[in-house]
CSV table of N, CA and C in Angstrom, one decimal:
chain,number,residue,atom,x,y,z
Z,26,VAL,N,1.0,-1.1,0.0
Z,26,VAL,CA,-0.1,0.0,-0.1
Z,26,VAL,C,0.8,1.4,0.2
Z,27,ARG,N,1.5,1.4,1.0
Z,27,ARG,CA,3.2,2.7,0.5
Z,27,ARG,C,3.5,2.2,-0.5
Z,28,HIS,N,4.0,1.5,-1.8
Z,28,HIS,CA,5.0,1.5,-3.2
Z,28,HIS,C,3.2,2.1,-3.5
Z,29,HIS,N,1.9,1.9,-3.6
Z,29,HIS,CA,0.9,3.0,-4.4
Z,29,HIS,C,0.8,4.3,-3.6
Z,30,LEU,N,0.9,5.1,-2.4
Z,30,LEU,CA,1.0,5.5,-2.2
Z,30,LEU,C,2.4,6.8,-2.6
Z,31,THR,N,3.3,6.7,-2.2
Z,31,THR,CA,4.6,7.1,-2.7
Z,31,THR,C,4.1,6.8,-4.2
Z,32,ASN,N,4.2,6.4,-5.4
Z,32,ASN,CA,3.6,6.6,-6.5
Z,32,ASN,C,2.6,7.6,-6.6
Z,33,LEU,N,1.0,7.3,-6.2
Z,33,LEU,CA,1.1,8.7,-6.2
Z,33,LEU,C,0.6,10.0,-5.5
Z,34,GLN,N,2.1,10.0,-4.8
Z,34,GLN,CA,2.1,11.1,-4.5
Z,34,GLN,C,3.5,12.0,-5.2
Z,35,MET,N,4.5,11.1,-5.7
Z,35,MET,CA,4.9,11.1,-7.1
Z,35,MET,C,4.7,11.9,-8.5
Z,36,GLU,N,3.4,11.3,-8.3
Z,36,GLU,CA,2.3,12.0,-9.6
Z,36,GLU,C,1.7,13.4,-9.2
Z,37,GLY,N,1.6,13.6,-7.9
Z,37,GLY,CA,1.0,14.6,-7.4
Z,37,GLY,C,-0.8,14.9,-7.4
Z,38,LEU,N,-1.5,13.5,-6.5
Z,38,LEU,CA,-3.2,12.7,-7.0
Z,38,LEU,C,-2.9,12.6,-5.4
Z,39,VAL,N,-1.4,12.8,-4.7
Z,39,VAL,CA,-2.2,13.2,-3.0
Z,39,VAL,C,-1.0,13.2,-2.4
Z,40,GLU,N,-1.9,13.8,-1.7
Z,40,GLU,CA,-0.3,13.9,-0.6
Z,40,GLU,C,-0.7,14.0,0.9
Z,41,GLY,N,0.3,13.9,1.7
Z,41,GLY,CA,0.3,13.0,3.3
Z,41,GLY,C,0.2,14.2,4.0
Z,42,GLN,N,-0.6,13.9,5.3
Z,42,GLN,CA,-0.5,15.4,6.3
Z,42,GLN,C,-0.4,14.1,7.9
Z,43,GLU,N,-0.1,14.9,8.2
Z,43,GLU,CA,0.5,14.4,9.3
Z,43,GLU,C,-1.0,14.5,10.1
Z,44,GLU,N,-2.0,14.0,10.9
Z,44,GLU,CA,-2.5,13.6,12.3
Z,44,GLU,C,-2.5,13.7,13.9
Z,45,ARG,N,-2.2,14.2,14.0
Z,45,ARG,CA,-1.9,14.0,16.0
Z,45,ARG,C,-3.3,14.0,16.4
Z,46,HIS,N,-2.9,12.6,17.0
Z,46,HIS,CA,-4.3,12.0,17.8
Z,46,HIS,C,-4.3,11.3,19.8
Z,47,GLY,N,-2.7,12.5,20.4
Z,47,GLY,CA,-2.9,12.4,20.7
Z,47,GLY,C,-1.5,12.2,21.1
Z,48,VAL,N,-1.3,10.3,22.7
Z,48,VAL,CA,0.4,10.4,23.3
Z,48,VAL,C,0.4,9.7,21.8
Z,49,GLY,N,1.8,9.4,22.2
Z,49,GLY,CA,3.0,8.2,20.2
Z,49,GLY,C,2.5,9.2,19.1
Z,50,ARG,N,3.1,8.7,18.0
Z,50,ARG,CA,3.7,8.6,17.1
Z,50,ARG,C,2.2,9.6,16.1
Z,51,PRO,N,1.7,10.7,15.0
Z,51,PRO,CA,1.4,11.1,14.3
Z,51,PRO,C,0.8,10.1,13.5
Z,52,ARG,N,0.1,10.2,13.2
Z,52,ARG,CA,-0.6,9.1,12.2
Z,52,ARG,C,-0.8,10.4,10.8
Z,53,LEU,N,0.3,9.5,9.2
Z,53,LEU,CA,-0.3,10.2,8.4
Z,53,LEU,C,-1.9,9.3,7.0
Z,54,VAL,N,-2.8,10.8,7.2
Z,54,VAL,CA,-3.6,10.8,6.3
Z,54,VAL,C,-3.7,11.6,5.1
Z,55,TYR,N,-3.9,10.2,4.0
Z,55,TYR,CA,-4.0,10.8,2.7
Z,55,TYR,C,-4.9,11.6,2.7
Z,56,VAL,N,-4.7,12.5,2.0
Z,56,VAL,CA,-5.9,13.7,0.9
Z,56,VAL,C,-5.3,13.5,-0.7
Z,57,LEU,N,-6.7,13.7,-1.4
Z,57,LEU,CA,-7.2,13.9,-2.7
Z,57,LEU,C,-6.4,15.4,-2.9
Z,58,THR,N,-5.4,15.4,-3.7
Z,58,THR,CA,-4.7,17.0,-4.2
Z,58,THR,C,-6.0,17.9,-5.3
Z,59,ASP,N,-6.0,18.2,-5.3
Z,59,ASP,CA,-7.5,19.0,-6.2
Z,59,ASP,C,-7.2,18.5,-7.7
Z,60,GLU,N,-5.6,18.0,-8.5
Z,60,GLU,CA,-5.6,17.0,-9.2
Z,60,GLU,C,-5.8,16.1,-9.3
Z,61,GLY,N,-5.7,14.7,-7.8
Z,61,GLY,CA,-6.3,13.9,-8.3
Z,61,GLY,C,-8.4,13.5,-8.1
Z,62,MET,N,-8.1,15.1,-7.3
Z,62,MET,CA,-9.7,14.9,-8.1
Z,62,MET,C,-10.4,14.7,-9.6
Z,63,GLU,N,-10.0,15.5,-10.2
Z,63,GLU,CA,-10.5,15.9,-11.4
Z,63,GLU,C,-10.1,13.9,-12.5
Z,64,HIS,N,-9.8,12.9,-11.6
Z,64,HIS,CA,-9.5,11.5,-12.1
Z,64,HIS,C,-11.0,10.7,-12.1
Z,65,PHE,N,-12.2,11.9,-11.5
Z,65,PHE,CA,-12.8,11.1,-11.2
Z,65,PHE,C,-14.2,11.2,-11.6
Z,66,PRO,N,-15.2,10.7,-11.9
Z,66,PRO,CA,-16.3,11.0,-12.8
Z,66,PRO,C,-16.5,12.7,-11.5
Z,67,THR,N,-16.5,13.9,-12.8
Z,67,THR,CA,-17.3,15.2,-12.7
Z,67,THR,C,-18.9,15.1,-13.4
Z,68,ARG,N,-19.4,16.1,-13.3
Z,68,ARG,CA,-20.7,17.0,-14.4
Z,68,ARG,C,-20.8,18.3,-14.3
Z,69,TYR,N,-19.3,19.1,-13.9
Z,69,TYR,CA,-18.8,20.2,-14.2
Z,69,TYR,C,-20.1,20.9,-16.3
Z,70,MET,N,-19.6,20.2,-16.8
Z,70,MET,CA,-20.2,19.5,-18.4
Z,70,MET,C,-21.5,20.6,-17.9
Z,71,LYS,N,-23.0,19.1,-17.7
Z,71,LYS,CA,-24.1,19.8,-17.8
Z,71,LYS,C,-24.5,21.0,-16.8
Z,72,LEU,N,-22.8,20.7,-15.8
Z,72,LEU,CA,-23.7,22.5,-15.1
Z,72,LEU,C,-23.9,22.7,-15.8
Z,73,THR,N,-22.0,23.4,-16.5
Z,73,THR,CA,-21.9,24.5,-16.6
Z,73,THR,C,-22.6,25.1,-18.2
Z,74,SER,N,-22.8,23.9,-18.9
Z,74,SER,CA,-23.9,24.8,-20.0
Z,74,SER,C,-25.9,24.9,-19.7
Z,75,ARG,N,-26.3,24.2,-18.2
Z,75,ARG,CA,-26.9,25.4,-17.7
Z,75,ARG,C,-27.5,26.0,-17.3
Z,76,LEU,N,-25.5,26.8,-16.6
Z,76,LEU,CA,-26.0,28.0,-16.3
Z,76,LEU,C,-26.1,28.4,-17.6
Z,77,LEU,N,-25.1,28.9,-18.4
Z,77,LEU,CA,-25.2,29.5,-20.0
Z,77,LEU,C,-26.2,29.1,-20.1
Z,78,ALA,N,-27.1,27.7,-20.1
Z,78,ALA,CA,-28.9,28.3,-20.6
Z,78,ALA,C,-29.6,29.4,-20.1
Z,79,GLN,N,-29.2,29.0,-18.4
Z,79,GLN,CA,-29.8,29.9,-17.9
Z,79,GLN,C,-30.1,30.4,-18.2
Z,80,MET,N,-28.4,31.3,-18.0
Z,80,MET,CA,-28.1,32.3,-18.6
Z,80,MET,C,-29.0,33.6,-19.4
Z,81,LYS,N,-28.5,33.1,-20.8
Z,81,LYS,CA,-29.3,33.2,-22.0
Z,81,LYS,C,-31.0,34.2,-22.6
Z,82,GLU,N,-31.3,32.5,-21.0
Z,82,GLU,CA,-33.1,32.7,-21.1
Z,82,GLU,C,-33.4,33.7,-20.3
Z,83,THR,N,-32.5,34.2,-19.2
Z,83,THR,CA,-33.6,35.3,-18.1
Z,83,THR,C,-32.3,36.8,-18.5
Z,84,MET,N,-31.3,36.6,-19.4
Z,84,MET,CA,-30.0,38.0,-19.7
Z,84,MET,C,-30.1,38.8,-21.3
Z,85,PRO,N,-30.8,40.0,-21.3
Z,85,PRO,CA,-30.6,40.2,-23.2
Z,85,PRO,C,-29.6,39.7,-23.5
Z,86,GLY,N,-29.0,39.2,-25.1
Z,86,GLY,CA,-27.1,38.8,-25.2
Z,86,GLY,C,-26.3,39.6,-25.0
Z,87,PRO,N,-26.8,41.1,-25.1
Z,87,PRO,CA,-25.5,42.1,-24.8
Z,87,PRO,C,-24.6,42.4,-23.5
Z,88,VAL,N,-25.8,41.5,-22.8
Z,88,VAL,CA,-25.4,41.8,-21.3
Z,88,VAL,C,-24.8,40.3,-21.4
Z,89,VAL,N,-25.5,39.0,-21.6
Z,89,VAL,CA,-23.8,37.9,-21.4
Z,89,VAL,C,-23.0,38.1,-22.0
Z,90,ALA,N,-23.1,38.9,-23.5
Z,90,ALA,CA,-22.0,38.4,-24.1
Z,90,ALA,C,-20.2,40.0,-22.7
Z,91,THR,N,-21.2,41.5,-22.2
Z,91,THR,CA,-20.4,42.0,-21.8
Z,91,THR,C,-19.9,41.1,-20.8
Z,92,LEU,N,-20.6,40.4,-20.2
Z,92,LEU,CA,-20.2,39.4,-18.9
Z,92,LEU,C,-19.5,38.1,-19.6
Z,93,PHE,N,-19.2,38.0,-20.1
Z,93,PHE,CA,-17.8,37.4,-21.0
Z,93,PHE,C,-16.1,37.9,-21.6
Z,94,ASN,N,-16.7,38.5,-22.0
Z,94,ASN,CA,-15.8,39.9,-22.2
Z,94,ASN,C,-15.6,40.7,-21.2
Z,95,GLN,N,-16.0,41.1,-20.1
Z,95,GLN,CA,-15.7,40.9,-17.9
Z,95,GLN,C,-14.3,39.4,-17.9
Z,96,ILE,N,-15.0,38.4,-18.0
Z,96,ILE,CA,-14.3,37.2,-17.5
Z,96,ILE,C,-12.9,37.3,-18.7
Z,97,ALA,N,-12.5,37.7,-19.3
Z,97,ALA,CA,-11.6,37.8,-20.2
Z,97,ALA,C,-10.6,38.8,-19.1
Z,98,GLU,N,-11.4,39.9,-19.4
Z,98,GLU,CA,-10.2,41.2,-18.9
Z,98,GLU,C,-10.0,40.8,-17.3
Z,99,ASP,N,-10.8,40.6,-16.5
Z,99,ASP,CA,-9.9,40.2,-15.4
Z,99,ASP,C,-9.2,39.4,-15.6
Z,100,LEU,N,-9.0,38.5,-16.3
Z,100,LEU,CA,-7.5,37.9,-16.8
Z,100,LEU,C,-7.6,38.5,-17.1
Z,101,ALA,N,-7.1,39.2,-18.0
Z,101,ALA,CA,-6.0,39.6,-18.2
Z,101,ALA,C,-5.6,41.3,-17.5
Z,102,GLY,N,-6.5,41.1,-17.0
Z,102,GLY,CA,-5.5,42.4,-15.7
Z,102,GLY,C,-4.5,41.7,-14.6
Z,103,GLU,N,-5.0,40.5,-14.3
Z,103,GLU,CA,-4.2,39.3,-13.9
Z,103,GLU,C,-2.7,39.9,-14.1
Z,104,TYR,N,-2.8,39.8,-15.2
Z,104,TYR,CA,-0.6,39.8,-16.1
Z,104,TYR,C,-0.7,40.9,-16.4
Z,105,SER,N,-1.8,42.3,-16.3
Z,105,SER,CA,-0.7,43.5,-16.7
Z,105,SER,C,1.0,43.4,-16.6
Z,106,GLU,N,1.0,43.7,-14.9
Z,106,GLU,CA,1.6,43.6,-14.6
Z,106,GLU,C,3.3,42.9,-15.6
Z,107,ASP,N,3.0,41.6,-15.3
Z,107,ASP,CA,3.9,41.0,-16.6
Z,107,ASP,C,4.0,41.4,-17.9
Z,108,MET,N,3.3,41.8,-18.7
Z,108,MET,CA,2.9,42.5,-20.0
Z,108,MET,C,3.6,43.5,-20.2
Z,109,LYS,N,3.9,44.7,-18.9
Z,109,LYS,CA,4.3,46.0,-19.1
Z,109,LYS,C,5.7,45.1,-20.4
Z,110,ASN,N,6.9,46.5,-20.9
Z,110,ASN,CA,6.8,46.6,-21.4
Z,110,ASN,C,8.1,45.7,-22.2
Z,111,LEU,N,6.3,44.2,-22.8
Z,111,LEU,CA,7.3,43.3,-23.8
Z,111,LEU,C,7.6,43.7,-25.0
Z,112,ALA,N,8.0,43.5,-25.7
Z,112,ALA,CA,8.3,43.3,-27.9
Z,112,ALA,C,6.9,42.5,-27.7
Z,113,ILE,N,6.2,42.6,-28.5
Z,113,ILE,CA,5.5,41.8,-29.5
Z,113,ILE,C,5.4,40.1,-29.2
Z,114,GLU,N,6.7,39.4,-29.3
Z,114,GLU,CA,7.0,38.1,-29.6
Z,114,GLU,C,7.0,37.8,-28.2
Z,115,GLU,N,7.6,38.6,-27.3
Z,115,GLU,CA,7.7,38.3,-26.0
Z,115,GLU,C,5.5,38.2,-25.5
Z,116,ARG,N,5.3,39.1,-25.5
Z,116,ARG,CA,4.1,39.3,-25.4
Z,116,ARG,C,3.3,37.8,-26.3
Z,117,LEU,N,3.6,37.0,-27.5
Z,117,LEU,CA,2.9,36.6,-27.9
Z,117,LEU,C,3.4,34.9,-27.4
Z,118,ASP,N,4.9,34.9,-26.7
Z,118,ASP,CA,5.4,33.9,-26.3
Z,118,ASP,C,4.7,33.3,-24.9
Z,119,PHE,N,4.0,34.4,-23.4
Z,119,PHE,CA,3.5,35.1,-23.1
Z,119,PHE,C,1.9,34.6,-22.5
Z,120,VAL,N,1.8,35.2,-24.1
Z,120,VAL,CA,-0.1,34.5,-24.1
Z,120,VAL,C,-0.2,33.0,-24.2
Z,121,LYS,N,0.9,32.0,-25.3
Z,121,LYS,CA,1.4,30.7,-25.2
Z,121,LYS,C,0.5,30.0,-23.8
Z,122,ASN,N,2.1,30.4,-23.4
Z,122,ASN,CA,2.4,30.0,-22.4
Z,122,ASN,C,0.9,30.2,-20.9
Z,123,MET,N,0.6,31.1,-20.8
Z,123,MET,CA,-0.5,32.0,-20.4
Z,123,MET,C,-1.9,30.7,-20.8
Z,124,LEU,N,-2.2,30.9,-21.7
Z,124,LEU,CA,-2.7,29.7,-22.6
Z,124,LEU,C,-2.9,28.2,-22.0
Z,125,ALA,N,-1.8,28.2,-22.5
Z,125,ALA,CA,-2.0,26.6,-22.0
Z,125,ALA,C,-1.9,26.3,-20.2
Z,126,GLN,N,-1.8,27.4,-19.8
Z,126,GLN,CA,-2.5,27.0,-18.3
Z,126,GLN,C,-4.0,26.7,-17.7
Z,127,GLU,N,-4.6,27.8,-18.7
Z,127,GLU,CA,-6.0,27.7,-18.7
Z,127,GLU,C,-7.0,26.3,-19.4
Z,128,GLY,N,-5.1,25.6,-20.1
Z,128,GLY,CA,-5.9,24.2,-19.9
Z,128,GLY,C,-5.7,24.9,-22.3
Z,129,PHE,N,-5.1,26.0,-23.0
Z,129,PHE,CA,-5.6,25.2,-24.6
Z,129,PHE,C,-3.8,25.0,-24.6
Z,130,THR,N,-3.6,24.8,-26.1
Z,130,THR,CA,-3.0,24.4,-27.4
Z,130,THR,C,-2.0,25.3,-27.7
Z,131,VAL,N,-1.3,26.3,-27.7
Z,131,VAL,CA,-1.0,27.7,-28.5
Z,131,VAL,C,-0.1,26.9,-29.3
Z,132,GLU,N,0.3,27.5,-30.7
Z,132,GLU,CA,2.1,28.3,-31.7
Z,132,GLU,C,1.4,29.3,-31.9
Z,133,TRP,N,1.8,30.2,-31.6
Z,133,TRP,CA,1.7,31.4,-33.2
Z,133,TRP,C,3.6,31.2,-34.4
Z,134,GLU,N,2.2,31.9,-34.9
Z,134,GLU,CA,3.5,32.2,-36.6
Z,134,GLU,C,3.6,33.9,-37.1
Z,135,LYS,N,4.4,34.2,-37.2
Z,135,LYS,CA,5.0,35.8,-37.7
Z,135,LYS,C,3.9,34.9,-39.5
Z,136,LYS,N,3.7,36.8,-39.9
Z,136,LYS,CA,4.1,36.4,-41.5
Z,136,LYS,C,4.3,37.7,-42.0
Z,137,GLU,N,4.4,38.0,-43.2
Z,137,GLU,CA,4.8,38.8,-44.0
Z,137,GLU,C,3.5,40.7,-43.1
Z,138,ASN,N,4.5,41.6,-43.1
Z,138,ASN,CA,4.2,42.5,-43.1
Z,138,ASN,C,3.0,43.2,-41.0
Z,139,GLY,N,4.5,42.0,-41.0
Z,139,GLY,CA,3.6,42.9,-39.1
Z,139,GLY,C,3.0,42.1,-39.2
Z,140,GLN,N,2.8,40.9,-39.5
Z,140,GLN,CA,0.6,40.2,-38.9
Z,140,GLN,C,1.9,38.8,-38.1
Z,141,TYR,N,0.9,38.7,-37.3
Z,141,TYR,CA,1.0,37.8,-37.0
Z,141,TYR,C,-0.3,35.6,-37.0
Z,142,GLN,N,-0.2,34.8,-36.4
Z,142,GLN,CA,-1.1,34.0,-36.8
Z,142,GLN,C,-0.9,33.4,-35.8
Z,143,ILE,N,-2.2,33.4,-34.6
Z,143,ILE,CA,-2.4,32.3,-33.4
Z,143,ILE,C,-3.1,31.2,-33.3
Z,144,HIS,N,-2.8,30.9,-33.3
Z,144,HIS,CA,-3.6,29.0,-33.6
Z,144,HIS,C,-3.8,28.1,-32.2
Z,145,GLU,N,-4.8,28.3,-32.0
Z,145,GLU,CA,-5.6,26.9,-30.4
Z,145,GLU,C,-5.8,26.1,-31.1
Z,146,ILE,N,-4.5,25.5,-31.2
Z,146,ILE,CA,-4.9,24.0,-31.5
Z,146,ILE,C,-6.3,22.5,-30.9
Z,147,SER,N,-5.7,23.0,-29.0
Z,147,SER,CA,-6.4,22.4,-28.9
Z,147,SER,C,-7.4,23.1,-27.9
Z,148,CYS,N,-8.9,23.7,-27.9
Z,148,CYS,CA,-9.5,24.2,-27.1
Z,148,CYS,C,-10.2,24.0,-25.3
Z,149,PRO,N,-9.9,24.0,-24.4
Z,149,PRO,CA,-10.4,23.5,-23.2
Z,149,PRO,C,-12.3,23.4,-23.6
Z,150,TYR,N,-13.0,24.7,-24.3
Z,150,TYR,CA,-13.9,25.0,-24.3
Z,150,TYR,C,-14.3,24.0,-25.2
Z,151,TYR,N,-14.3,22.9,-25.8
Z,151,TYR,CA,-14.6,23.4,-26.8
Z,151,TYR,C,-16.7,22.4,-27.0
Z,152,GLN,N,-16.9,21.3,-25.7
Z,152,GLN,CA,-17.9,20.9,-25.8
Z,152,GLN,C,-18.2,21.6,-25.1
Z,153,ILE,N,-18.1,22.9,-24.6
Z,153,ILE,CA,-19.7,24.0,-24.0
Z,153,ILE,C,-19.3,24.6,-25.2
Z,154,GLY,N,-18.5,24.9,-26.4
Z,154,GLY,CA,-19.0,26.1,-27.3
Z,154,GLY,C,-19.6,25.6,-28.4
Z,155,ILE,N,-20.3,23.9,-28.2
Z,155,ILE,CA,-20.9,23.6,-29.1
Z,155,ILE,C,-22.0,24.7,-29.0
Z,156,ALA,N,-22.6,24.0,-28.4
Z,156,ALA,CA,-24.0,24.8,-28.0
Z,156,ALA,C,-23.8,26.0,-27.5
Z,157,HIS,N,-22.3,26.6,-27.0
Z,157,HIS,CA,-22.6,27.6,-26.2
Z,157,HIS,C,-21.9,28.9,-27.1
Z,158,PRO,N,-21.4,29.5,-28.3
Z,158,PRO,CA,-19.7,28.7,-29.6
Z,158,PRO,C,-20.1,30.4,-29.2
Z,159,GLU,N,-21.5,31.7,-27.8
Z,159,GLU,CA,-20.5,33.1,-27.5
Z,159,GLU,C,-19.0,32.3,-26.2
Z,160,VAL,N,-18.8,31.6,-25.6
Z,160,VAL,CA,-17.4,31.3,-24.9
Z,160,VAL,C,-17.5,30.8,-26.0
Z,161,CYS,N,-16.4,32.0,-27.1
Z,161,CYS,CA,-15.3,31.8,-27.9
Z,161,CYS,C,-15.2,33.4,-27.7
Z,162,ALA,N,-15.9,33.7,-27.2
Z,162,ALA,CA,-15.5,35.4,-26.9
Z,162,ALA,C,-14.2,35.8,-26.0
Z,163,VAL,N,-14.4,35.0,-25.3
Z,163,VAL,CA,-12.7,35.3,-24.3
Z,163,VAL,C,-12.0,34.7,-24.4
Z,164,ASP,N,-11.5,33.9,-25.0
Z,164,ASP,CA,-10.0,34.2,-25.4
Z,164,ASP,C,-10.0,34.5,-26.9
Z,165,GLN,N,-10.8,35.5,-27.4
Z,165,GLN,CA,-10.6,36.4,-29.0
Z,165,GLN,C,-10.6,37.8,-27.7
Z,166,THR,N,-11.5,37.9,-26.6
Z,166,THR,CA,-10.7,39.6,-25.7
Z,166,THR,C,-9.8,38.8,-25.3
Z,167,LEU,N,-9.1,38.4,-24.6
Z,167,LEU,CA,-8.6,38.0,-23.7
Z,167,LEU,C,-6.7,37.6,-25.0
Z,168,ILE,N,-6.9,37.9,-25.8
Z,168,ILE,CA,-5.2,38.1,-26.3
Z,168,ILE,C,-5.7,38.9,-26.9
Z,169,SER,N,-6.4,39.7,-27.4
Z,169,SER,CA,-7.0,41.1,-27.9
Z,169,SER,C,-6.0,41.5,-26.9
Z,170,LYS,N,-6.5,42.3,-25.4
Z,170,LYS,CA,-6.0,42.7,-24.2
Z,170,LYS,C,-4.8,42.8,-23.9
Z,171,MET,N,-4.9,41.3,-24.0
Z,171,MET,CA,-3.0,41.0,-23.6
Z,171,MET,C,-1.6,41.9,-24.2
Z,172,LEU,N,-2.4,41.5,-25.5
Z,172,LEU,CA,-1.1,41.3,-27.1
Z,172,LEU,C,-0.9,43.4,-27.2
Z,173,ALA,N,-2.6,44.1,-26.7
Z,173,ALA,CA,-2.6,45.4,-27.0
Z,173,ALA,C,-3.3,45.3,-28.6
Z,174,LEU,N,-3.7,44.7,-29.1
Z,174,LEU,CA,-4.2,44.5,-30.8
Z,174,LEU,C,-5.0,43.6,-30.5
Z,175,PRO,N,-6.0,44.1,-31.8
Z,175,PRO,CA,-7.4,43.4,-31.6
Z,175,PRO,C,-6.6,42.0,-32.9
Z,176,ALA,N,-7.1,41.4,-32.2
Z,176,ALA,CA,-6.9,39.7,-32.3
Z,176,ALA,C,-8.4,39.3,-33.3
Z,177,ASN,N,-7.3,39.2,-34.4
Z,177,ASN,CA,-9.4,39.0,-36.0
Z,177,ASN,C,-9.1,36.9,-35.9
Z,178,LYS,N,-10.6,36.4,-35.3
Z,178,LYS,CA,-10.6,35.0,-35.7
Z,178,LYS,C,-10.3,35.7,-36.9
Z,179,VAL,N,-9.7,33.9,-37.5
Z,179,VAL,CA,-10.7,33.8,-39.2
Z,179,VAL,C,-10.5,32.6,-39.5
Z,180,GLN,N,-10.3,31.7,-38.9
Z,180,GLN,CA,-10.9,30.1,-38.3
Z,180,GLN,C,-11.7,29.6,-36.5
Z,181,CYS,N,-12.4,28.5,-37.6
Z,181,CYS,CA,-13.2,28.5,-35.5
Z,181,CYS,C,-13.4,26.7,-36.2
Z,182,ILE,N,-12.6,26.8,-35.0
Z,182,ILE,CA,-13.1,24.4,-34.9
Z,182,ILE,C,-14.4,24.7,-34.1
Z,183,LEU,N,-16.0,25.2,-34.4
Z,183,LEU,CA,-16.5,24.9,-33.4
Z,183,LEU,C,-17.3,25.1,-35.4
Z,184,ASP,N,-17.1,25.5,-36.1
Z,184,ASP,CA,-17.3,26.0,-37.6
Z,184,ASP,C,-16.8,24.5,-38.8
Z,185,GLY,N,-15.6,23.7,-38.2
Z,185,GLY,CA,-15.2,22.7,-39.1
Z,185,GLY,C,-13.5,23.1,-39.0
Z,186,GLY,N,-13.4,23.8,-38.3
Z,186,GLY,CA,-11.2,24.2,-39.2
Z,186,GLY,C,-11.0,22.6,-38.0
Z,187,ALA,N,-9.9,23.0,-38.2
Z,187,ALA,CA,-8.8,21.8,-38.1
Z,187,ALA,C,-8.6,22.4,-36.0
Z,188,HIS,N,-8.8,24.4,-36.3
Z,188,HIS,CA,-8.2,24.4,-34.9
Z,188,HIS,C,-8.4,26.2,-35.5
Z,189,CYS,N,-9.0,26.4,-33.7
Z,189,CYS,CA,-9.9,28.2,-34.4
Z,189,CYS,C,-7.6,28.8,-34.4
Z,190,THR,N,-7.5,30.1,-35.3
Z,190,THR,CA,-6.4,30.8,-35.5
Z,190,THR,C,-7.2,32.0,-35.6
Z,191,TYR,N,-6.1,33.5,-35.3
Z,191,TYR,CA,-6.8,34.6,-34.9
Z,191,TYR,C,-5.0,35.4,-35.4
Z,192,VAL,N,-5.4,36.6,-36.5
Z,192,VAL,CA,-4.6,37.2,-37.5
Z,192,VAL,C,-4.4,38.5,-36.7
Z,193,VAL,N,-3.2,38.9,-35.6
Z,193,VAL,CA,-3.0,39.4,-35.4
Z,193,VAL,C,-2.1,40.9,-35.9
Z,194,GLN,N,-2.0,42.5,-36.0
Z,194,GLN,CA,-2.0,42.7,-36.9
Z,194,GLN,C,-0.4,44.2,-36.6
Z,195,THR,N,0.7,43.7,-36.4
Z,195,THR,CA,1.2,45.7,-36.3
Z,195,THR,C,1.5,46.7,-36.5
Z,196,THR,N,1.5,47.5,-36.6
Z,196,THR,CA,2.1,48.0,-37.4
Z,196,THR,C,3.2,48.1,-37.7
Z,197,GLU,N,4.8,47.2,-38.0
Z,197,GLU,CA,5.4,47.2,-39.0
Z,197,GLU,C,4.6,46.4,-39.7
Z,198,VAL,N,5.7,47.8,-40.8
Z,198,VAL,CA,5.6,47.0,-42.7
Z,198,VAL,C,6.5,46.9,-43.3
Z,199,THR,N,7.2,45.6,-43.9
Z,199,THR,CA,8.1,45.7,-44.3
Z,199,THR,C,8.2,46.1,-46.2
Z,200,SER,N,9.0,46.7,-46.6
Z,200,SER,CA,9.5,47.0,-47.9
Z,200,SER,C,9.8,45.6,-48.8
Z,201,LYS,N,8.9,45.8,-50.1
Z,201,LYS,CA,9.5,44.8,-51.1
Z,201,LYS,C,10.5,44.8,-51.9
């Protein structure tokens, strides 16, 4: 049992906590970590879908859109200090890493005339986005706010694309 518990601890799925219970050596009590809890069946998807459906039924469309934009703006605000004085490609790398923490797989590439393409190869919102495509506004607004440039969606996985792609245009223009 200890061997299995040690392996689970190394994987970050459980953690041991000492528990004092009077005289003698403390007991070691094992509890699931947040990552460990994610291995059990959950109903987050159903709850989220129900909440979004209820919001859309009871609130006007512009209010729902404002809520999604506010989520993105609040998240971008958490990173505003880290983004100060970064060049565009450093910002793109920062956005890539930050979105990875949110569950996205992101790549970016530089095109001609100061244009960059950001590809979201995987999306943690995909299942929710099928029924509630307005959730896509969160990452689009977030990318725009983080880069301080408009991000225009040119391809969406919900529309049958291989992935979501955003185009960002800087003021840099190279002559031919």
